[in-house]
XYZ file of C-alpha atoms in Angstrom:
397
model
C 38.141 140.760 124.203
C 38.809 143.348 127.589
C 41.173 145.817 127.237
C 42.861 147.888 129.895
C 44.726 151.273 129.612
C 47.503 151.764 132.698
C 50.644 153.638 133.201
C 52.505 150.079 134.194
C 52.204 146.404 133.635
C 54.290 144.613 135.606
C 54.949 140.531 133.802
C 55.817 138.858 137.215
C 55.005 138.635 140.353
C 57.703 137.250 142.541
C 59.172 139.141 145.062
C 60.463 141.568 142.759
C 57.577 142.142 141.087
C 55.305 142.878 144.142
C 57.998 144.879 145.738
C 57.682 147.161 141.707
C 53.553 146.815 142.049
C 53.506 148.215 145.578
C 56.017 151.063 144.492
C 54.824 152.556 141.647
C 51.462 151.977 143.464
C 52.206 153.555 146.165
C 53.653 157.035 143.649
C 50.275 157.064 142.198
C 51.041 155.475 138.691
C 48.273 152.768 137.552
C 49.678 149.208 137.886
C 48.578 145.666 136.616
C 50.945 142.478 138.319
C 50.165 139.347 136.428
C 51.922 136.033 137.444
C 50.966 132.714 136.254
C 51.615 131.255 139.455
C 49.739 132.497 142.620
C 52.148 133.578 145.330
C 52.686 130.902 147.894
C 52.139 132.799 151.523
C 52.540 130.182 154.623
C 55.979 128.774 155.214
C 54.297 125.464 155.564
C 52.522 124.878 152.486
C 53.443 122.736 148.860
C 55.631 124.611 146.836
C 56.590 127.650 149.433
C 59.881 129.487 149.020
C 61.914 128.359 151.993
C 64.906 130.974 150.997
C 65.650 134.300 153.157
C 66.453 137.219 151.940
C 68.543 140.115 153.702
C 67.458 143.479 152.667
C 70.698 145.474 153.082
C 71.024 149.038 153.834
C 70.316 150.462 150.636
C 67.191 148.556 150.281
C 65.201 150.009 152.669
C 64.479 153.441 151.363
C 62.531 152.017 148.266
C 60.513 149.388 151.016
C 59.746 152.638 152.945
C 58.489 154.127 149.726
C 56.604 151.945 148.462
C 54.573 151.197 152.221
C 56.672 147.529 152.404
C 58.936 148.254 155.117
C 56.096 149.088 157.808
C 54.799 145.484 157.154
C 57.833 143.393 157.626
C 59.942 145.448 160.016
C 58.571 143.519 162.902
C 59.373 140.513 161.719
C 62.831 140.836 160.248
C 65.943 139.693 162.078
C 68.659 142.392 161.991
C 72.184 141.357 160.884
C 74.660 143.179 162.782
C 77.890 140.880 162.106
C 79.494 139.150 158.930
C 81.226 135.939 159.682
C 83.959 134.556 157.267
C 85.121 131.421 158.425
C 87.724 129.077 156.731
C 87.765 125.753 157.175
C 89.488 124.164 154.395
C 91.968 122.167 156.269
C 92.410 118.282 156.763
C 89.895 118.017 159.536
C 86.426 119.931 158.642
C 86.668 122.288 161.536
C 86.945 126.171 161.301
C 90.353 127.176 160.726
C 90.116 130.823 160.219
C 87.466 132.981 161.927
C 86.968 136.367 160.765
C 84.194 139.234 161.732
C 82.978 142.025 160.063
C 80.859 144.203 161.953
C 78.315 146.428 160.646
C 79.521 149.284 163.692
C 82.889 149.936 161.815
C 81.125 151.281 159.228
C 77.505 152.678 159.908
C 75.645 153.286 163.196
C 72.901 150.569 161.460
C 72.970 146.711 161.339
C 74.013 145.574 157.346
C 70.483 144.156 156.776
C 67.774 142.595 157.972
C 66.423 138.959 157.322
C 63.165 137.258 156.332
C 61.835 134.364 154.632
C 61.091 134.659 151.270
C 57.566 133.137 151.963
C 56.621 135.900 154.190
C 57.911 138.240 152.204
C 55.128 137.183 149.387
C 52.338 137.220 152.043
C 53.048 140.605 153.288
C 53.718 142.102 149.809
C 50.367 140.864 148.717
C 48.565 141.859 151.546
C 50.503 145.893 150.927
C 48.804 144.972 147.439
C 45.418 144.614 148.440
C 45.280 148.766 150.591
C 46.645 149.812 146.822
C 43.677 151.612 144.755
C 45.475 151.587 142.034
C 47.118 148.436 141.670
C 45.166 145.138 140.525
C 47.321 142.016 141.128
C 45.709 139.057 138.991
C 47.519 135.970 140.251
C 46.888 132.728 137.347
C 47.804 134.713 134.632
C 51.052 134.961 132.262
C 52.055 137.129 129.751
C 51.455 135.856 126.654
C 52.540 138.328 123.912
C 53.655 141.470 123.443
C 53.816 144.281 121.193
C 55.484 147.554 121.567
C 55.023 150.873 119.452
C 56.298 154.954 120.057
C 53.346 155.561 122.107
C 52.928 152.629 123.953
C 52.943 148.170 124.402
C 49.988 145.750 123.838
C 50.247 142.976 125.911
C 48.208 140.133 125.641
C 47.309 137.812 128.992
C 46.218 134.080 129.141
C 43.074 134.829 130.223
C 42.249 135.961 126.890
C 42.547 139.918 128.349
C 44.701 142.733 126.353
C 46.155 145.652 128.211
C 48.199 148.664 127.009
C 50.651 150.466 129.237
C 53.282 153.139 128.975
C 56.037 151.063 131.102
C 56.343 146.927 130.915
C 58.217 145.584 133.797
C 59.800 142.537 133.418
C 60.341 140.835 136.267
C 59.337 137.393 135.167
C 62.348 135.733 135.791
C 65.701 134.315 134.387
C 63.507 133.120 131.756
C 62.293 136.196 131.186
C 59.175 135.795 128.133
C 58.966 139.565 127.775
C 62.460 139.693 127.397
C 62.780 136.716 124.789
C 59.976 138.587 123.272
C 62.159 141.851 122.832
C 65.509 139.238 121.461
C 67.267 140.353 124.450
C 69.962 137.457 124.319
C 71.942 136.962 127.730
C 75.089 135.760 129.042
C 75.111 132.870 131.035
C 77.791 131.074 133.131
C 77.370 127.619 135.076
C 79.086 126.609 137.590
C 77.613 123.087 137.786
C 76.222 123.832 141.469
C 73.327 123.322 142.919
C 71.765 124.893 146.531
C 70.239 123.302 149.179
C 67.608 125.576 151.136
C 66.031 124.858 154.445
C 65.939 125.744 158.709
C 67.794 124.911 161.169
C 67.679 125.278 164.945
C 70.992 124.807 167.148
C 71.467 125.374 171.064
C 74.125 128.483 170.691
C 72.875 131.933 169.577
C 73.426 132.931 166.160
C 73.596 136.743 167.812
C 72.685 138.454 165.167
C 75.724 136.766 163.210
C 75.270 135.786 159.799
C 77.691 132.967 158.902
C 79.433 131.591 155.501
C 82.079 128.360 156.218
C 84.277 127.684 152.930
C 85.540 124.278 152.787
C 85.037 123.125 149.068
C 82.106 122.877 146.280
C 80.540 126.193 147.767
C 79.913 128.075 150.732
C 77.161 126.974 154.002
C 75.885 129.785 154.512
C 73.609 130.226 158.156
C 71.064 133.703 158.553
C 69.707 134.422 161.150
C 66.446 134.087 161.614
C 63.281 134.667 164.601
C 63.427 131.410 167.038
C 61.778 128.455 166.140
C 59.872 126.533 169.176
C 61.918 127.800 171.622
C 65.154 127.428 170.019
C 68.097 129.540 168.671
C 66.748 129.156 164.469
C 68.800 130.041 161.239
C 68.024 129.887 157.436
C 70.670 127.616 155.838
C 72.081 127.934 152.641
C 74.615 124.724 150.909
C 76.114 125.100 147.455
C 77.407 122.075 146.579
C 77.825 120.361 143.296
C 75.020 118.914 141.249
C 76.038 115.281 142.003
C 76.511 115.939 145.733
C 73.434 117.744 146.015
C 71.839 114.865 144.502
C 73.316 112.697 147.109
C 72.959 114.669 149.841
C 68.956 115.110 149.201
C 69.058 111.354 149.007
C 70.258 110.973 152.724
C 67.900 109.403 155.859
C 67.158 112.221 157.751
C 70.024 110.931 160.095
C 72.460 110.770 157.370
C 71.372 114.182 156.348
C 71.932 115.202 159.881
C 75.780 114.243 159.892
C 76.658 115.354 156.736
C 74.889 118.928 157.794
C 77.004 119.477 161.054
C 80.363 117.554 159.771
C 80.215 120.586 157.132
C 78.594 123.756 159.439
C 82.210 123.234 161.669
C 80.102 122.538 164.594
C 80.080 126.426 164.838
C 76.279 126.709 166.385
C 76.406 123.253 168.010
C 74.191 120.420 166.691
C 72.164 121.448 163.661
C 68.177 120.156 163.708
C 66.635 120.328 160.417
C 63.455 122.289 161.125
C 61.533 122.440 157.634
C 62.170 120.389 154.175
C 64.723 120.363 151.375
C 64.471 122.574 148.456
C 66.632 122.703 145.770
C 67.897 126.271 143.198
C 69.969 125.450 140.633
C 73.043 128.494 140.990
C 74.148 130.285 137.419
C 75.237 133.614 136.660
C 73.563 134.991 134.161
C 73.155 138.773 132.460
C 71.453 140.559 129.807
C 72.576 142.047 126.731
C 70.637 144.782 127.719
C 68.094 145.548 130.157
C 65.556 148.023 127.902
C 63.978 147.674 125.410
C 61.126 150.461 123.239
C 58.903 150.865 126.100
C 60.422 148.031 128.338
C 62.564 148.179 131.235
C 64.240 144.204 132.852
C 64.392 144.184 135.861
C 65.713 140.972 138.798
C 66.647 137.607 137.616
C 64.911 138.652 133.704
C 68.008 141.674 134.061
C 70.289 139.254 136.390
C 71.062 136.241 138.495
C 73.483 135.775 140.861
C 74.529 133.150 143.031
C 73.679 133.714 146.430
C 76.664 135.192 148.347
C 76.681 138.363 149.962
C 72.924 138.606 149.936
C 73.334 140.832 146.384
C 70.717 138.987 144.367
C 67.510 140.410 145.673
C 69.086 143.215 146.848
C 70.451 144.313 143.265
C 66.440 143.949 141.947
C 66.247 146.583 144.842
C 68.363 149.227 143.127
C 66.422 148.120 139.845
C 63.505 149.240 141.327
C 65.150 152.155 142.524
C 66.696 153.602 139.716
C 63.246 152.828 138.100
C 61.154 155.037 140.451
C 63.610 157.921 140.672
C 64.005 157.635 136.791
C 60.328 157.560 136.199
C 58.294 160.563 135.727
C 54.598 161.036 134.491
C 55.528 162.693 131.589
C 57.571 161.066 130.398
C 56.967 157.352 131.379
C 58.258 154.856 129.288
C 59.735 157.321 126.856
C 63.441 156.717 125.477
C 65.023 158.850 127.646
C 64.658 157.661 131.100
C 64.439 154.157 129.705
C 68.497 154.759 128.760
C 69.091 156.683 131.367
C 68.270 153.405 133.903
C 70.519 151.153 130.959
C 73.081 153.788 131.695
C 72.531 153.324 135.544
C 72.187 149.632 136.384
C 74.126 147.557 133.368
C 77.566 148.642 134.640
C 76.792 148.346 138.183
C 75.383 145.158 137.732
C 78.245 144.036 135.600
C 80.568 145.047 138.542
C 78.514 143.225 140.987
C 78.303 139.939 138.416
C 82.097 140.017 138.864
C 83.299 140.344 142.112
C 80.385 137.453 143.280
C 81.220 135.714 140.239
C 85.378 135.453 141.832
C 83.765 134.728 145.351
C 81.744 132.193 144.200
C 84.718 130.794 142.603
C 87.340 130.658 145.629
C 84.631 128.925 147.499
C 84.228 125.691 145.338
C 87.975 125.180 145.707
C 89.038 121.685 145.615
C 93.007 121.414 145.943
C 94.270 121.735 150.002
C 97.400 124.202 148.246
C 94.863 126.914 146.686
C 92.189 126.440 149.641
C 95.866 127.217 152.137
C 96.054 130.399 150.102
C 92.320 131.107 150.244
C 92.803 131.333 154.218
C 96.038 133.628 153.233
C 93.881 136.224 151.785
C 91.067 136.017 154.401
C 93.622 136.865 156.784
C 95.427 139.269 154.791
C 92.514 141.388 153.708
C 91.038 141.497 157.170
C 94.357 142.297 158.903
C 94.498 145.965 156.797
C 91.697 148.407 158.598
C 90.863 150.106 155.494
C 90.568 147.325 153.287
C 88.138 145.715 155.615
C 86.292 148.528 155.726
C 86.386 149.011 152.199
C 85.218 145.841 151.649
C 82.049 146.159 153.792
C 80.743 149.239 152.272
C 80.534 147.458 148.503
C 79.137 144.749 149.907
C 76.482 146.540 151.577
C 76.379 149.189 148.909
C 77.194 151.913 150.721
C 78.556 154.897 148.036
């Protein structure tokens, strides 16, 4: 059996795991990154992740240091304005519209949006440039044994790896987390999300728009033009049965439902990609560390797709791991304990905030929807509160 010794073994080759491999590799550590499913790196390939990710300002430095941002920036669509729309009246039309402009708190946009399949393409290309990184797609983590000085990981291809640090970036059902016996607290909302792309006649002007009515937000995030038309990524959150019903509609009936739900904000929307469905939960691991092991991304926390928090929280994990890493003490209790102290409370706070926003967006009863609209008006009218919410959402300290 082949055995390899490395500094860092990363279990999970999704967007977060690939970013971690690039960051540790660029910092000079020897890295093996494994994932049972080879990444899909084309938007029209079967199994492509058609969702998009908005990288908020605090996420950019760790991407730059990893050599990733230089690859992403030419494809990135800046998000200058976050628009919140309440369409919870009798008719599905906008009755309250408020814009949160990044220029009120920063000289830069809130963030930059990119398709997830493109992230995988560029991240894999970056790993190919790093001689210290060995990316093994199609290989899974099978077994983990941790000791004081190292962790021993057995892989599905029959090989084994000894590592000073194991980073679990292997998703919400993390095998590494389970091997460590770390429990999770999970909140289920009975929601699912439809993710797809649309074109529309009216330009988006780099405005990310959340339309609130009931069931969850209908979010349009700017993308580059598609076939000469303005284009946006859509995440449409609804109850599970409603998503199942929508997905079963004919293309014409789905278009009618989609345009009613969008409140007509960008003109007539036309579906520009296949529909994909994602379950909506909130989840947090009881702790983010084990012996010689750190949990990050969805192995540590899962959050509904509101406010672009998900992957940015994951990159917050990565930033902390890289900041606390030292060649002399990699994987030892001191830096791992510091990682737990730094990240777990902040993650818990953000999960609570997104949970509250999601519950507010799901409201069905008209009087409560009216109260939601009044609250939005009140918050927006107070400039210090408005700016504070924007800074909190971006992650500015």
